[in-house]
PDB file of C-alpha atoms in Angstrom:
ATOM      1  CA  UNK A   1     -57.703 180.119 -75.016  1.00 87.00           C
ATOM      2  CA  UNK A   2     -57.150 182.871 -72.456  1.00 93.00           C
ATOM      3  CA  UNK A   3     -60.366 182.098 -70.564  1.00 94.00           C
ATOM      4  CA  UNK A   4     -59.643 178.380 -70.334  1.00 95.00           C
ATOM      5  CA  UNK A   5     -56.264 179.091 -68.772  1.00 96.00           C
ATOM      6  CA  UNK A   6     -57.719 181.725 -66.406  1.00 95.00           C
ATOM      7  CA  UNK A   7     -60.253 179.253 -65.028  1.00 95.00           C
ATOM      8  CA  UNK A   8     -57.816 176.340 -64.765  1.00 96.00           C
ATOM      9  CA  UNK A   9     -55.089 178.436 -63.133  1.00 96.00           C
ATOM     10  CA  UNK A  10     -57.474 180.024 -60.633  1.00 95.00           C
ATOM     11  CA  UNK A  11     -58.692 176.627 -59.452  1.00 95.00           C
ATOM     12  CA  UNK A  12     -55.235 175.031 -59.316  1.00 96.00           C
ATOM     13  CA  UNK A  13     -53.436 178.017 -57.752  1.00 95.00           C
ATOM     14  CA  UNK A  14     -56.282 178.528 -55.275  1.00 93.00           C
ATOM     15  CA  UNK A  15     -56.029 174.930 -54.095  1.00 94.00           C
ATOM     16  CA  UNK A  16     -52.243 175.114 -53.794  1.00 95.00           C
ATOM     17  CA  UNK A  17     -52.542 178.384 -51.886  1.00 93.00           C
ATOM     18  CA  UNK A  18     -55.171 177.011 -49.515  1.00 91.00           C
ATOM     19  CA  UNK A  19     -53.199 173.842 -48.811  1.00 93.00           C
ATOM     20  CA  UNK A  20     -49.782 175.437 -48.364  1.00 91.00           C
ATOM     21  CA  UNK A  21     -50.669 178.931 -47.132  1.00 87.00           C
ATOM     22  CA  UNK A  22     -47.862 180.273 -49.335  1.00 88.00           C
ATOM     23  CA  UNK A  23     -49.647 183.140 -50.975  1.00 92.00           C
ATOM     24  CA  UNK A  24     -46.865 185.706 -51.452  1.00 93.00           C
ATOM     25  CA  UNK A  25     -44.713 183.459 -53.648  1.00 93.00           C
ATOM     26  CA  UNK A  26     -47.663 182.381 -55.780  1.00 94.00           C
ATOM     27  CA  UNK A  27     -48.793 185.989 -56.194  1.00 94.00           C
ATOM     28  CA  UNK A  28     -45.309 187.081 -57.245  1.00 95.00           C
ATOM     29  CA  UNK A  29     -45.008 184.181 -59.701  1.00 96.00           C
ATOM     30  CA  UNK A  30     -48.413 184.998 -61.217  1.00 96.00           C
ATOM     31  CA  UNK A  31     -47.477 188.655 -61.747  1.00 96.00           C
ATOM     32  CA  UNK A  32     -44.124 187.716 -63.282  1.00 97.00           C
ATOM     33  CA  UNK A  33     -45.773 185.218 -65.660  1.00 97.00           C
ATOM     34  CA  UNK A  34     -48.153 187.966 -66.832  1.00 97.00           C
ATOM     35  CA  UNK A  35     -45.243 190.356 -67.274  1.00 97.00           C
ATOM     36  CA  UNK A  36     -43.231 187.880 -69.307  1.00 97.00           C
ATOM     37  CA  UNK A  37     -46.249 187.199 -71.533  1.00 97.00           C
ATOM     38  CA  UNK A  38     -46.673 190.913 -72.229  1.00 96.00           C
ATOM     39  CA  UNK A  39     -42.980 191.346 -72.972  1.00 97.00           C
ATOM     40  CA  UNK A  40     -43.162 188.383 -75.367  1.00 97.00           C
ATOM     41  CA  UNK A  41     -45.892 190.103 -77.375  1.00 95.00           C
ATOM     42  CA  UNK A  42     -43.894 193.352 -77.415  1.00 96.00           C
ATOM     43  CA  UNK A  43     -40.693 191.646 -78.570  1.00 96.00           C
ATOM     44  CA  UNK A  44     -42.087 189.055 -81.003  1.00 95.00           C
ATOM     45  CA  UNK A  45     -45.438 190.234 -82.366  1.00 91.00           C
ATOM     46  CA  UNK A  46     -46.782 187.277 -84.322  1.00 94.00           C
ATOM     47  CA  UNK A  47     -49.930 185.169 -84.231  1.00 96.00           C
ATOM     48  CA  UNK A  48     -48.086 182.202 -82.731  1.00 95.00           C
ATOM     49  CA  UNK A  49     -46.431 184.305 -80.036  1.00 95.00           C
ATOM     50  CA  UNK A  50     -49.748 185.919 -79.195  1.00 95.00           C
ATOM     51  CA  UNK A  51     -51.361 182.496 -78.713  1.00 96.00           C
ATOM     52  CA  UNK A  52     -48.583 181.408 -76.341  1.00 96.00           C
ATOM     53  CA  UNK A  53     -48.774 184.756 -74.551  1.00 96.00           C
ATOM     54  CA  UNK A  54     -52.574 184.461 -74.241  1.00 96.00           C
ATOM     55  CA  UNK A  55     -52.139 181.127 -72.456  1.00 97.00           C
ATOM     56  CA  UNK A  56     -49.453 182.593 -70.175  1.00 97.00           C
ATOM     57  CA  UNK A  57     -51.554 185.680 -69.473  1.00 96.00           C
ATOM     58  CA  UNK A  58     -54.461 183.400 -68.580  1.00 96.00           C
ATOM     59  CA  UNK A  59     -52.306 181.357 -66.212  1.00 97.00           C
ATOM     60  CA  UNK A  60     -50.907 184.479 -64.573  1.00 96.00           C
ATOM     61  CA  UNK A  61     -54.201 186.297 -64.266  1.00 95.00           C
ATOM     62  CA  UNK A  62     -56.137 183.278 -63.011  1.00 95.00           C
ATOM     63  CA  UNK A  63     -53.538 182.512 -60.371  1.00 95.00           C
ATOM     64  CA  UNK A  64     -53.207 186.169 -59.414  1.00 93.00           C
ATOM     65  CA  UNK A  65     -56.944 186.679 -58.969  1.00 90.00           C
ATOM     66  CA  UNK A  66     -57.448 183.642 -56.767  1.00 91.00           C
ATOM     67  CA  UNK A  67     -54.298 183.889 -54.679  1.00 92.00           C
ATOM     68  CA  UNK A  68     -54.066 187.691 -54.630  1.00 87.00           C
ATOM     69  CA  UNK A  69     -57.501 188.042 -53.049  1.00 83.00           C
ATOM     70  CA  UNK A  70     -56.634 185.417 -50.451  1.00 86.00           C
ATOM     71  CA  UNK A  71     -53.397 187.281 -49.710  1.00 89.00           C
ATOM     72  CA  UNK A  72     -55.428 190.465 -49.398  1.00 83.00           C
ATOM     73  CA  UNK A  73     -57.502 188.950 -46.619  1.00 83.00           C
ATOM     74  CA  UNK A  74     -54.320 187.735 -44.903  1.00 85.00           C
ATOM     75  CA  UNK A  75     -52.924 191.263 -44.613  1.00 84.00           C
ATOM     76  CA  UNK A  76     -56.085 193.064 -43.528  1.00 82.00           C
ATOM     77  CA  UNK A  77     -55.809 194.126 -39.883  1.00 80.00           C
ATOM     78  CA  UNK A  78     -59.163 192.895 -38.565  1.00 81.00           C
ATOM     79  CA  UNK A  79     -60.718 189.677 -39.883  1.00 80.00           C
ATOM     80  CA  UNK A  80     -64.220 190.793 -38.899  1.00 85.00           C
ATOM     81  CA  UNK A  81     -63.883 193.754 -41.328  1.00 85.00           C
ATOM     82  CA  UNK A  82     -62.631 191.712 -44.327  1.00 82.00           C
ATOM     83  CA  UNK A  83     -65.845 192.044 -46.364  1.00 85.00           C
ATOM     84  CA  UNK A  84     -65.951 195.816 -45.998  1.00 87.00           C
ATOM     85  CA  UNK A  85     -62.226 196.229 -46.641  1.00 85.00           C
ATOM     86  CA  UNK A  86     -62.289 194.005 -49.742  1.00 82.00           C
ATOM     87  CA  UNK A  87     -65.193 196.137 -50.976  1.00 84.00           C
ATOM     88  CA  UNK A  88     -62.907 199.167 -50.775  1.00 83.00           C
ATOM     89  CA  UNK A  89     -60.212 197.227 -52.643  1.00 79.00           C
ATOM     90  CA  UNK A  90     -62.712 196.336 -55.368  1.00 79.00           C
ATOM     91  CA  UNK A  91     -63.861 199.930 -55.785  1.00 83.00           C
ATOM     92  CA  UNK A  92     -60.301 201.252 -55.866  1.00 80.00           C
ATOM     93  CA  UNK A  93     -59.390 198.680 -58.528  1.00 79.00           C
ATOM     94  CA  UNK A  94     -61.925 200.401 -60.769  1.00 85.00           C
ATOM     95  CA  UNK A  95     -59.569 203.371 -60.985  1.00 85.00           C
ATOM     96  CA  UNK A  96     -57.165 201.281 -63.054  1.00 82.00           C
ATOM     97  CA  UNK A  97     -60.002 200.296 -65.371  1.00 86.00           C
ATOM     98  CA  UNK A  98     -60.838 203.968 -65.848  1.00 89.00           C
ATOM     99  CA  UNK A  99     -57.300 205.258 -66.371  1.00 90.00           C
ATOM    100  CA  UNK A 100     -55.845 202.230 -68.179  1.00 89.00           C
ATOM    101  CA  UNK A 101     -57.515 202.858 -71.541  1.00 92.00           C
ATOM    102  CA  UNK A 102     -56.505 206.527 -71.488  1.00 94.00           C
ATOM    103  CA  UNK A 103     -52.884 205.773 -70.663  1.00 94.00           C
ATOM    104  CA  UNK A 104     -52.841 202.838 -73.095  1.00 95.00           C
ATOM    105  CA  UNK A 105     -54.234 204.971 -75.921  1.00 96.00           C
ATOM    106  CA  UNK A 106     -51.543 207.562 -75.223  1.00 96.00           C
ATOM    107  CA  UNK A 107     -48.789 204.940 -75.399  1.00 96.00           C
ATOM    108  CA  UNK A 108     -50.173 203.497 -78.649  1.00 96.00           C
ATOM    109  CA  UNK A 109     -50.504 206.957 -80.212  1.00 97.00           C
ATOM    110  CA  UNK A 110     -47.013 207.952 -79.036  1.00 96.00           C
ATOM    111  CA  UNK A 111     -45.248 205.187 -81.007  1.00 96.00           C
ATOM    112  CA  UNK A 112     -47.935 204.369 -83.577  1.00 94.00           C
ATOM    113  CA  UNK A 113     -48.311 200.750 -82.447  1.00 94.00           C
ATOM    114  CA  UNK A 114     -48.942 198.485 -79.499  1.00 95.00           C
ATOM    115  CA  UNK A 115     -45.417 197.345 -78.623  1.00 95.00           C
ATOM    116  CA  UNK A 116     -44.856 200.091 -76.034  1.00 97.00           C
ATOM    117  CA  UNK A 117     -48.181 199.332 -74.353  1.00 96.00           C
ATOM    118  CA  UNK A 118     -47.223 195.662 -73.917  1.00 96.00           C
ATOM    119  CA  UNK A 119     -43.669 196.522 -72.847  1.00 97.00           C
ATOM    120  CA  UNK A 120     -44.830 198.982 -70.173  1.00 96.00           C
ATOM    121  CA  UNK A 121     -47.523 196.576 -68.989  1.00 94.00           C
ATOM    122  CA  UNK A 122     -45.000 193.752 -68.749  1.00 96.00           C
ATOM    123  CA  UNK A 123     -42.454 195.790 -66.820  1.00 97.00           C
ATOM    124  CA  UNK A 124     -45.092 197.147 -64.414  1.00 95.00           C
ATOM    125  CA  UNK A 125     -46.480 193.667 -63.797  1.00 95.00           C
ATOM    126  CA  UNK A 126     -43.037 192.314 -62.933  1.00 96.00           C
ATOM    127  CA  UNK A 127     -42.260 195.321 -60.715  1.00 96.00           C
ATOM    128  CA  UNK A 128     -45.586 194.939 -58.930  1.00 93.00           C
ATOM    129  CA  UNK A 129     -44.897 191.262 -58.379  1.00 94.00           C
ATOM    130  CA  UNK A 130     -41.462 191.977 -56.948  1.00 95.00           C
ATOM    131  CA  UNK A 131     -42.943 194.639 -54.653  1.00 94.00           C
ATOM    132  CA  UNK A 132     -45.315 191.976 -53.306  1.00 92.00           C
ATOM    133  CA  UNK A 133     -42.285 190.316 -51.708  1.00 92.00           C
ATOM    134  CA  UNK A 134     -42.449 193.065 -49.063  1.00 91.00           C
ATOM    135  CA  UNK A 135     -45.928 191.920 -47.924  1.00 87.00           C
ATOM    136  CA  UNK A 136     -46.030 190.370 -44.488  1.00 80.00           C
ATOM    137  CA  UNK A 137     -49.302 188.591 -43.662  1.00 67.00           C
ATOM    138  CA  UNK A 138     -51.039 189.508 -40.428  1.00 64.00           C
ATOM    139  CA  UNK A 139     -50.084 187.317 -37.521  1.00 57.00           C
ATOM    140  CA  UNK A 140     -53.123 186.134 -35.623  1.00 54.00           C
ATOM    141  CA  UNK A 141     -52.798 186.362 -31.863  1.00 51.00           C
ATOM    142  CA  UNK A 142     -52.465 183.077 -30.030  1.00 46.00           C
ATOM    143  CA  UNK A 143     -55.750 181.831 -28.610  1.00 49.00           C
ATOM    144  CA  UNK A 144     -56.291 182.652 -24.962  1.00 50.00           C
ATOM    145  CA  UNK A 145     -56.476 179.324 -23.069  1.00 53.00           C
ATOM    146  CA  UNK A 146     -58.508 181.007 -20.307  1.00 57.00           C
ATOM    147  CA  UNK A 147     -61.414 181.513 -22.741  1.00 53.00           C
ATOM    148  CA  UNK A 148     -61.892 177.762 -23.281  1.00 49.00           C
TER     149      UNK A 148
END
């Protein structure tokens, strides 16, 4: 279920983002949707809730991955360096994949269950989304008419 919603949301959100150019709002919405899904699992841990949350997590993650990367290229200072700079972003994202399981295991062990892990993940996702509101895309200089 999760994967279906990831793929569908990435295609739909990517198209909306490309057509409207409104990447910040879509990125914030995607992060908030993921946060709400995690908080749902923490508050109401049942099979049915987890299925709904899996769909919401898929929507949020799919939209975030497609629109977030596009937003990343909008804020990089020099368009000709986008490939290199996004490579750095990709490598630095690996840090979260290395530390996440350690921190997650600590949270699970601390309370003897997964609710705290989902609650912290949900809150951090929402906070990260709200912090994205401070992003201001790079403004391209106006073309020089003398060069044409």
